[in-house]
Short mmCIF file of C-alpha atoms in Angstrom, two decimals:
data_model
loop_
_atom_site.label_atom_id
_atom_site.label_comp_id
_atom_site.label_asym_id
_atom_site.label_seq_id
_atom_site.Cartn_x
_atom_site.Cartn_y
_atom_site.Cartn_z
CA MET C 267 157.97 103.54 201.94
CA LYS C 268 154.47 104.41 202.89
CA LYS C 269 155.29 108.12 202.65
CA LYS C 270 156.66 107.64 199.15
CA THR C 271 153.52 105.77 198.11
CA ARG C 272 151.26 108.51 199.47
CA THR C 273 153.32 111.12 197.62
CA ARG C 274 153.03 109.19 194.38
CA MET C 275 149.25 108.79 194.87
CA ALA C 276 148.93 112.51 195.56
CA LYS C 277 150.64 113.24 192.27
CA LEU C 278 148.39 110.80 190.46
CA PHE C 279 145.15 112.11 192.02
CA PRO C 280 144.51 114.92 189.51
CA PHE C 281 144.96 112.48 186.64
CA LEU C 282 142.56 109.98 188.25
CA THR C 283 140.01 112.72 188.71
CA VAL C 284 140.20 113.64 185.04
CA ILE C 285 139.84 110.00 184.04
CA LEU C 286 136.76 109.56 186.25
CA VAL C 287 135.15 112.71 184.88
CA LEU C 288 135.80 111.61 181.30
CA ALA C 289 134.38 108.18 182.10
CA ALA C 290 131.24 109.76 183.54
CA LEU C 291 130.84 111.95 180.47
CA PHE C 292 131.34 108.92 178.25
CA LEU C 293 128.65 107.02 180.11
CA LEU C 294 126.29 109.99 179.84
CA ALA C 295 126.96 110.26 176.12
CA SER C 296 126.33 106.54 175.79
CA CYS C 297 122.95 106.91 177.53
CA GLU C 298 122.06 109.78 175.21
CA LYS C 299 123.10 107.73 172.22
CA ASP C 300 120.92 104.86 173.38
CA ILE C 301 117.79 107.00 173.25
CA ARG C 302 118.68 109.21 170.26
CA GLU C 303 121.06 106.95 168.34
CA GLY C 304 123.15 109.93 167.30
CA ALA C 305 120.17 112.04 166.21
CA ASP C 306 119.38 115.56 167.40
CA LEU C 307 115.96 114.72 168.86
CA SER C 308 114.03 111.59 169.82
CA VAL C 309 110.29 111.25 169.17
CA MET C 310 108.39 108.30 170.63
CA GLY C 311 104.92 107.02 169.75
CA ARG C 312 102.84 103.99 168.90
CA LYS C 313 103.94 102.20 165.75
CA SER C 314 100.61 102.81 164.03
CA ASP C 315 100.75 106.49 165.02
CA VAL C 316 104.27 107.41 163.88
CA GLU C 317 103.61 105.67 160.55
CA LYS C 318 100.64 107.88 159.62
CA SER C 319 101.33 109.60 156.32
CA TYR C 320 101.09 113.12 157.73
CA MET C 321 103.50 112.23 160.55
CA THR C 322 106.14 110.78 158.24
CA ALA C 323 105.62 113.84 156.02
CA ILE C 324 106.32 116.33 158.82
CA PHE C 325 109.31 114.30 160.06
CA GLU C 326 110.87 114.20 156.60
CA HIS C 327 110.06 117.85 155.93
CA TYR C 328 111.74 118.90 159.19
CA GLU C 329 114.91 116.95 158.47
CA LYS C 330 115.12 118.26 154.91
CA SER C 331 114.41 121.86 155.92
CA THR C 332 116.68 122.09 158.98
CA GLY C 333 119.39 119.51 158.36
CA LYS C 334 118.70 118.06 161.80
CA LYS C 335 118.08 114.38 162.41
CA LEU C 336 115.15 112.79 164.24
CA HIS C 337 115.25 109.40 165.90
CA ILE C 338 111.71 107.99 165.74
CA ILE C 339 111.08 105.43 168.48
CA SER C 340 108.28 103.20 167.21
CA VAL C 341 106.70 101.06 169.93
CA PRO C 342 104.21 98.22 169.24
CA ASP C 343 100.76 99.56 170.02
CA ASP C 344 99.96 97.04 172.76
CA GLU C 345 103.25 97.77 174.56
CA PHE C 346 103.31 101.54 174.25
CA GLU C 347 101.54 102.73 177.41
CA THR C 348 103.49 100.48 179.75
CA LYS C 349 106.87 101.08 178.11
CA ALA C 350 106.46 104.85 177.89
CA ALA C 351 105.43 105.16 181.55
CA GLU C 352 108.34 102.98 182.67
CA MET C 353 110.86 105.03 180.67
CA PHE C 354 109.72 108.28 182.22
CA LYS C 355 109.78 106.81 185.72
CA LYS C 356 113.42 105.84 185.13
CA GLY C 357 114.26 109.27 183.77
CA GLU C 358 114.87 107.79 180.32
CA GLY C 359 111.99 109.36 178.41
CA PRO C 360 112.33 110.66 174.84
CA ASP C 361 112.58 114.37 174.04
CA ILE C 362 109.05 114.31 172.60
CA LEU C 363 106.26 111.89 173.43
CA MET C 364 103.20 111.43 171.23
CA HIS C 365 100.14 110.73 173.37
CA PHE C 366 96.40 111.26 173.53
CA ASN C 367 94.89 113.27 176.38
CA ASN C 368 93.10 110.27 177.83
CA ALA C 369 92.90 108.27 181.04
CA GLU C 370 96.16 106.45 180.19
CA LEU C 371 98.02 109.73 180.56
CA GLN C 372 97.52 109.41 184.32
CA ARG C 373 100.27 106.78 184.30
CA PHE C 374 102.72 109.71 184.11
CA ASP C 375 103.67 112.41 186.60
CA ILE C 376 102.32 115.01 184.22
CA GLU C 377 103.43 118.15 186.05
CA ASN C 378 107.00 116.92 186.53
CA ASP C 379 107.39 114.93 183.31
CA PHE C 380 106.11 117.42 180.72
CA MET C 381 106.32 121.11 179.90
CA PHE C 382 103.16 123.22 179.86
CA LEU C 383 102.97 125.00 176.53
CA ASP C 384 100.53 127.86 177.15
CA GLY C 385 103.09 130.55 176.35
CA GLU C 386 104.13 129.24 172.92
CA GLU C 387 103.53 131.58 169.96
CA TRP C 388 101.54 129.01 167.99
CA VAL C 389 98.81 128.59 170.61
CA SER C 390 96.68 131.36 169.05
CA ASP C 391 96.63 129.43 165.76
CA LEU C 392 94.91 126.41 167.34
CA THR C 393 91.19 126.04 166.76
CA ASP C 394 89.08 126.21 169.90
CA GLY C 395 88.20 122.51 169.74
CA ALA C 396 91.78 121.37 169.25
CA LYS C 397 93.05 123.53 172.09
CA ALA C 398 90.29 122.38 174.45
CA TYR C 399 91.19 118.75 173.82
CA CYS C 400 94.78 119.33 174.95
CA LEU C 401 94.06 121.05 178.28
CA ASP C 402 94.40 119.41 181.67
CA ALA C 403 91.87 119.89 184.47
CA ASP C 404 93.58 123.14 185.50
CA GLY C 405 93.59 124.59 182.00
CA ASN C 406 97.25 123.94 181.19
CA LEU C 407 98.13 123.16 177.58
CA LEU C 408 99.82 119.75 177.57
CA GLY C 409 100.92 119.34 173.97
CA LEU C 410 100.71 120.37 170.35
CA PRO C 411 97.71 118.68 168.69
CA PHE C 412 99.08 117.35 165.42
CA TRP C 413 96.68 114.74 164.11
CA GLU C 414 93.71 114.01 161.90
CA SER C 415 90.42 115.07 163.43
CA SER C 416 86.76 114.44 162.81
CA ILE C 417 83.31 115.45 163.99
CA SER C 418 81.05 112.70 165.23
CA GLY C 419 77.32 113.30 165.15
CA CYS C 420 74.11 112.13 163.55
CA TYR C 421 74.64 112.03 159.78
CA TYR C 422 71.33 111.94 157.93
CA ASN C 423 70.02 111.63 154.38
CA LYS C 424 68.88 115.19 153.72
CA THR C 425 67.60 114.32 150.24
CA LEU C 426 65.30 111.65 151.67
CA LEU C 427 64.08 113.86 154.51
CA ASP C 428 63.34 116.69 152.08
CA SER C 429 61.35 114.37 149.84
CA LEU C 430 59.25 113.32 152.83
CA GLY C 431 58.71 116.87 154.04
CA LEU C 432 60.64 116.21 157.26
CA LYS C 433 63.28 118.34 158.97
CA PRO C 434 66.36 117.56 161.08
CA ALA C 435 65.99 117.83 164.84
CA THR C 436 67.32 120.46 167.23
CA THR C 437 65.95 118.97 170.48
CA GLN C 438 65.48 115.50 171.94
CA ALA C 439 61.70 115.78 171.57
CA GLU C 440 62.03 116.69 167.89
CA PHE C 441 64.41 113.81 167.31
CA ASP C 442 62.03 111.33 168.90
CA MET C 443 59.18 112.69 166.74
CA LEU C 444 61.37 112.36 163.63
CA CYS C 445 62.21 108.74 164.44
CA ARG C 446 58.55 107.97 165.10
CA ALA C 447 57.46 109.55 161.81
CA LEU C 448 60.06 107.68 159.75
CA SER C 449 59.22 104.39 161.43
CA ASP C 450 55.49 104.88 160.81
CA ILE C 451 56.02 105.22 157.05
CA GLY C 452 58.30 102.19 156.81
CA TYR C 453 61.83 103.58 157.06
CA THR C 454 64.55 102.52 159.48
CA PRO C 455 65.30 105.79 161.29
CA ILE C 456 68.77 104.87 162.60
CA CYS C 457 71.36 102.42 161.32
CA TRP C 458 72.60 101.02 164.64
CA ALA C 459 75.31 98.44 163.98
CA ALA C 460 75.12 96.37 167.17
CA ASP C 461 77.32 93.56 165.84
CA GLY C 462 80.82 94.65 166.79
CA CYS C 463 80.42 98.44 166.60
CA THR C 464 81.08 100.02 169.96
CA TRP C 465 81.54 103.78 169.63
CA MET C 466 77.93 104.96 169.80
CA PHE C 467 77.58 104.80 173.58
CA GLN C 468 80.32 107.33 174.25
CA PHE C 469 78.40 109.96 172.29
CA GLY C 470 75.57 109.78 174.82
CA LEU C 471 77.88 109.77 177.82
CA ASP C 472 80.10 112.65 176.67
CA PRO C 473 77.78 115.53 177.65
CA ILE C 474 77.21 114.09 181.12
CA PHE C 475 80.88 114.30 182.03
CA ALA C 476 82.18 117.01 179.69
CA ASP C 477 79.63 119.45 181.10
CA ASP C 478 80.39 118.50 184.71
CA PRO C 479 84.12 117.85 185.26
CA GLU C 480 83.53 117.44 188.99
CA LEU C 481 81.21 114.52 188.26
CA LEU C 482 83.95 112.90 186.16
CA GLU C 483 86.43 113.43 188.96
CA LYS C 484 84.11 111.78 191.49
CA LEU C 485 83.50 108.82 189.17
CA ASN C 486 87.23 108.30 188.62
CA ALA C 487 87.86 108.57 192.37
CA ASN C 488 85.24 105.84 192.93
CA GLU C 489 83.14 108.19 195.06
CA ILE C 490 80.14 107.55 192.83
CA GLY C 491 79.19 105.10 190.09
CA TYR C 492 77.12 105.20 186.93
CA SER C 493 74.18 104.03 189.03
CA ASP C 494 74.32 107.32 190.96
CA ILE C 495 73.90 109.39 187.80
CA PRO C 496 70.27 109.58 186.52
CA GLU C 497 71.36 110.62 183.01
CA VAL C 498 73.19 107.33 182.52
CA GLU C 499 70.09 105.25 183.14
CA ALA C 500 68.09 107.72 181.01
CA MET C 501 70.44 106.94 178.10
CA VAL C 502 70.18 103.19 178.66
CA ARG C 503 66.39 103.42 178.76
CA TRP C 504 66.24 105.49 175.57
CA ILE C 505 68.46 103.08 173.64
CA ARG C 506 66.43 100.06 174.80
CA GLU C 507 63.11 101.71 173.94
CA ALA C 508 64.41 102.86 170.54
CA ALA C 509 65.36 99.26 169.74
CA GLU C 510 61.97 97.96 170.92
CA LYS C 511 60.12 100.56 168.82
CA GLY C 512 61.96 99.44 165.70
CA TRP C 513 63.94 102.65 165.30
CA PHE C 514 67.09 100.59 164.70
CA GLY C 515 65.38 98.28 162.22
CA GLN C 516 64.74 94.56 162.51
CA ASN C 517 68.28 93.30 161.94
CA TYR C 518 70.33 95.76 163.98
CA GLN C 519 71.85 93.00 166.13
CA LYS C 520 73.27 91.40 162.97
CA THR C 521 74.41 94.65 161.35
CA ASP C 522 78.18 95.08 161.52
CA TRP C 523 80.69 97.69 160.33
CA ASN C 524 80.37 96.58 156.70
CA GLY C 525 76.60 96.87 156.80
CA ILE C 526 76.48 100.60 157.57
CA SER C 527 77.47 101.76 154.09
CA ALA C 528 74.93 99.55 152.35
CA ALA C 529 72.13 100.70 154.64
CA MET C 530 72.94 104.39 154.17
CA SER C 531 73.71 104.41 150.44
CA SER C 532 70.53 102.46 149.63
CA GLY C 533 68.27 104.60 151.78
CA ASP C 534 67.18 101.62 153.88
CA ALA C 535 68.28 103.64 156.90
CA VAL C 536 68.00 107.41 157.13
CA MET C 537 70.47 108.29 159.90
CA THR C 538 73.54 106.89 161.61
CA PHE C 539 75.80 108.00 164.50
CA ILE C 540 79.29 108.23 163.01
CA TRP C 541 82.04 110.70 161.95
CA ASP C 542 82.63 112.71 158.79
CA THR C 543 85.84 111.00 157.65
CA TRP C 544 83.95 107.69 157.40
CA PHE C 545 82.25 109.04 154.29
CA TYR C 546 85.65 109.48 152.65
CA THR C 547 87.22 106.22 153.78
CA ASP C 548 84.47 103.59 154.03
CA PHE C 549 81.26 104.82 152.39
CA THR C 550 80.41 103.29 149.02
CA PRO C 551 77.88 105.37 147.06
CA GLY C 552 74.72 103.70 145.77
CA LYS C 553 71.31 105.23 145.21
CA TYR C 554 72.54 108.03 147.46
CA THR C 555 76.00 109.62 147.39
CA LEU C 556 78.06 111.80 149.71
CA GLU C 557 76.25 114.91 148.48
CA ASP C 558 72.93 113.61 149.82
CA PHE C 559 73.99 113.71 153.48
CA ALA C 560 74.06 116.36 156.17
CA LEU C 561 74.81 116.58 159.88
CA MET C 562 72.83 117.23 163.06
CA PRO C 563 73.62 116.45 166.72
CA VAL C 564 73.41 112.99 168.30
CA PHE C 565 70.42 112.62 170.62
CA MET C 566 70.46 109.89 173.27
CA ASN C 567 68.35 111.46 176.01
CA THR C 568 71.29 112.81 178.04
CA VAL C 569 71.23 116.46 176.89
CA ASP C 570 68.27 118.21 175.30
CA GLY C 571 70.12 120.03 172.53
CA GLY C 572 72.09 116.99 171.45
CA THR C 573 75.85 116.74 171.09
CA TYR C 574 78.76 116.37 168.71
CA GLU C 575 81.99 114.65 169.71
CA GLY C 576 85.19 116.35 168.69
CA GLY C 577 88.11 114.32 167.46
CA ASN C 578 90.65 112.50 169.61
CA LEU C 579 93.95 114.21 168.89
CA ASN C 580 97.48 112.89 169.31
CA MET C 581 99.61 115.50 171.07
CA MET C 582 103.34 116.12 170.86
CA MET C 583 104.45 116.56 174.47
CA VAL C 584 107.86 117.90 175.49
CA ASN C 585 109.88 116.05 178.12
CA LYS C 586 110.45 118.61 180.89
CA ASN C 587 113.67 116.89 181.97
CA SER C 588 115.26 116.59 178.54
CA ASP C 589 118.53 118.44 178.02
CA ARG C 590 117.23 119.22 174.51
CA ARG C 591 113.86 120.64 175.49
CA GLU C 592 114.60 123.98 173.79
CA LEU C 593 115.26 122.18 170.52
CA ALA C 594 112.11 120.13 171.12
CA LEU C 595 110.12 123.35 171.49
CA GLU C 596 111.65 124.59 168.23
CA PHE C 597 110.51 121.37 166.56
CA LEU C 598 106.95 121.94 167.79
CA SER C 599 107.09 125.50 166.45
CA PHE C 600 108.22 124.11 163.10
CA CYS C 601 105.25 121.70 163.07
CA ALA C 602 102.85 124.51 164.05
CA THR C 603 103.92 126.81 161.20
CA PRO C 604 101.29 127.05 158.41
CA GLU C 605 103.70 126.46 155.55
CA ASN C 606 104.83 123.24 157.25
CA TYR C 607 101.59 121.71 158.56
CA ASN C 608 99.95 122.43 155.22
CA VAL C 609 102.62 120.26 153.60
CA ALA C 610 101.91 117.42 156.05
CA PHE C 611 98.10 117.53 155.77
CA ASP C 612 97.86 118.12 152.04
CA GLY C 613 94.87 116.10 150.78
CA ILE C 614 94.10 114.58 154.21
CA SER C 615 90.40 114.40 155.11
CA THR C 616 90.30 116.08 158.51
CA VAL C 617 88.70 118.85 160.48
CA SER C 618 91.25 121.63 160.95
CA SER C 619 93.25 121.73 164.17
CA PHE C 620 94.95 124.97 163.05
CA ARG C 621 93.26 128.14 161.88
CA GLY C 622 95.69 128.39 158.99
CA GLN C 623 95.03 124.92 157.55
CA THR C 624 94.15 125.19 153.86
CA THR C 625 95.31 121.99 152.17
CA ASN C 626 93.20 119.47 154.11
CA ILE C 627 89.79 118.31 152.97
CA GLN C 628 86.81 119.39 155.10
CA SER C 629 83.42 117.86 154.39
CA HIS C 630 80.52 120.04 153.33
CA MET C 631 78.49 118.31 156.04
CA VAL C 632 80.70 119.74 158.77
CA THR C 633 81.09 123.21 157.31
CA SER C 634 77.33 123.52 156.75
CA ALA C 635 76.65 122.60 160.39
CA ALA C 636 79.35 124.92 161.77
CA ALA C 637 77.00 127.02 163.92
CA SER C 638 75.35 123.98 165.47
CA ILE C 639 78.72 122.34 166.09
CA ALA C 640 80.05 125.47 167.79
CA GLU C 641 77.06 125.43 170.14
CA ASN C 642 76.89 121.72 170.92
CA GLU C 643 80.35 120.17 170.45
CA ARG C 644 82.04 118.46 173.42
CA VAL C 645 85.58 117.32 173.78
CA SER C 646 85.74 113.53 173.57
CA THR C 647 85.36 112.61 177.22
CA ALA C 648 83.80 109.23 178.02
CA ALA C 649 86.10 106.93 176.08
CA SER C 650 89.20 109.01 176.73
CA LYS C 651 88.86 110.17 180.34
CA ILE C 652 86.72 107.70 182.27
CA ILE C 653 89.20 105.37 183.98
CA GLY C 654 88.31 101.79 183.15
CA TYR C 655 86.03 102.70 180.24
CA SER C 656 85.95 100.01 177.57
CA ALA C 657 83.88 100.25 174.42
CA ASP C 658 83.87 96.45 174.20
CA ASP C 659 82.45 96.20 177.72
CA MET C 660 79.73 98.67 176.80
CA GLU C 661 78.81 96.58 173.79
CA ASP C 662 78.64 93.46 175.97
CA ALA C 663 76.36 95.12 178.52
CA PHE C 664 73.98 96.43 175.86
CA ALA C 665 73.96 93.12 173.99
CA ARG C 666 72.54 91.53 177.14
CA LEU C 667 70.05 94.38 177.45
CA PHE C 668 68.91 93.97 173.84
CA ARG C 669 68.39 90.23 174.39
CA GLY C 670 66.29 90.83 177.48
CA LYS C 671 68.80 89.29 179.89
CA LEU C 672 69.10 92.59 181.80
CA ASP C 673 66.75 95.43 182.62
CA ASP C 674 67.87 99.07 182.53
CA ALA C 675 69.17 99.11 186.10
CA GLY C 676 70.92 95.77 185.60
CA CYS C 677 72.66 97.11 182.50
CA VAL C 678 73.93 100.16 184.40
CA LYS C 679 75.08 97.94 187.25
CA LEU C 680 77.05 95.71 184.87
CA MET C 681 78.60 98.79 183.21
CA ASP C 682 79.82 99.86 186.65
CA GLU C 683 81.18 96.44 187.53
CA MET C 684 83.14 96.12 184.30
CA ARG C 685 84.46 99.68 184.52
CA LEU C 686 85.74 99.09 188.05
CA GLY C 687 87.24 95.76 187.05
CA ARG C 688 89.20 97.39 184.24
CA ALA C 689 90.31 100.23 186.49
CA LYS C 690 91.64 97.79 189.10
CA SER C 691 93.44 95.75 186.48
CA ARG C 692 95.28 98.92 185.42
CA SER C 693 96.21 99.65 189.05
CA ALA C 694 94.28 102.92 188.95
CA PRO C 695 94.43 105.04 192.13
CA GLU C 696 91.54 104.47 194.58
#
């Protein structure tokens, strides 16, 4: 009886094997369907990112042109970083991930999770600034920069300066002299919106770390702090002294985002540290219009020739472990083709990320300052690559400095403490 049973089982074994294999394939297909929902490729990003008009335009254009289907995985902004990192750790990442090249990217195993794209044909079409933003510390290209971009710097009222016989600055000393001259004749040199505006500090910090990657590495490894870097305290001191000298005006601590346009369009303030697209999205003309403004570097006493901050660009990164990575690379090539990206960015106010961009709007302020930008632009570094950096924390520290509750060294110390606190809360290495 036992022999007969074994014989019967032996005959059934091949059929059982087939059934198990089919079951495994079914389960695999089910997993693929979960992430792609029957589409050809999955693309994952923050909800606010995937809904940008130029992103929806390129998605729709791809589907219409190729007949292939994209599954767009839209994640609530405040959940994105954690969810994306967890999915990749489980081996369940999308075919393409949209991400900025910032400190949050360290949540991933970059070398094993994503393909390096240096050999792709479209790389030569990237502008120098866009390409530089997407490189890792070893010079590997991490993704395709497909995003709106801007140039941050010191935007000034050229009409007003011309009428006063004054010129824009090219060095820190010249900038200080310009501020002093404007203040002496009753103008507010700089519109500094201290009530809720937090981006200005990163402009001063950028050159310190962009020009010395080893310094950034030591800071992120907790081998040094801000207090060990003389340029950081030099920036803090300059900002405090500028406020005390009246270079920010009398009401800078009450000036918020909405107050910048009024100050600049009326001529009450002559300069502000901001980006070009602001003039197309938030500036309301008054006595002075868009045509009255020009661009020079930001000076905050950290680099003599001043600095511009390049835009923060969202990259399309290819999942190295996807079974559709070749199709994902083809999608990136589609996006990087002039006839396609010019459809997506038609009428969008942005600095070009591609050399062949022709349909986007570029401000005269940026194009006129092209030589200066080429010499003094840095990749956005402080806000994007310092682990634990928080613009809100910076605002808090400087608010205490402005109110006299901290001296320069105390402000730097608090900046360090808050940075380290944020880094620990994110479980950063070291």
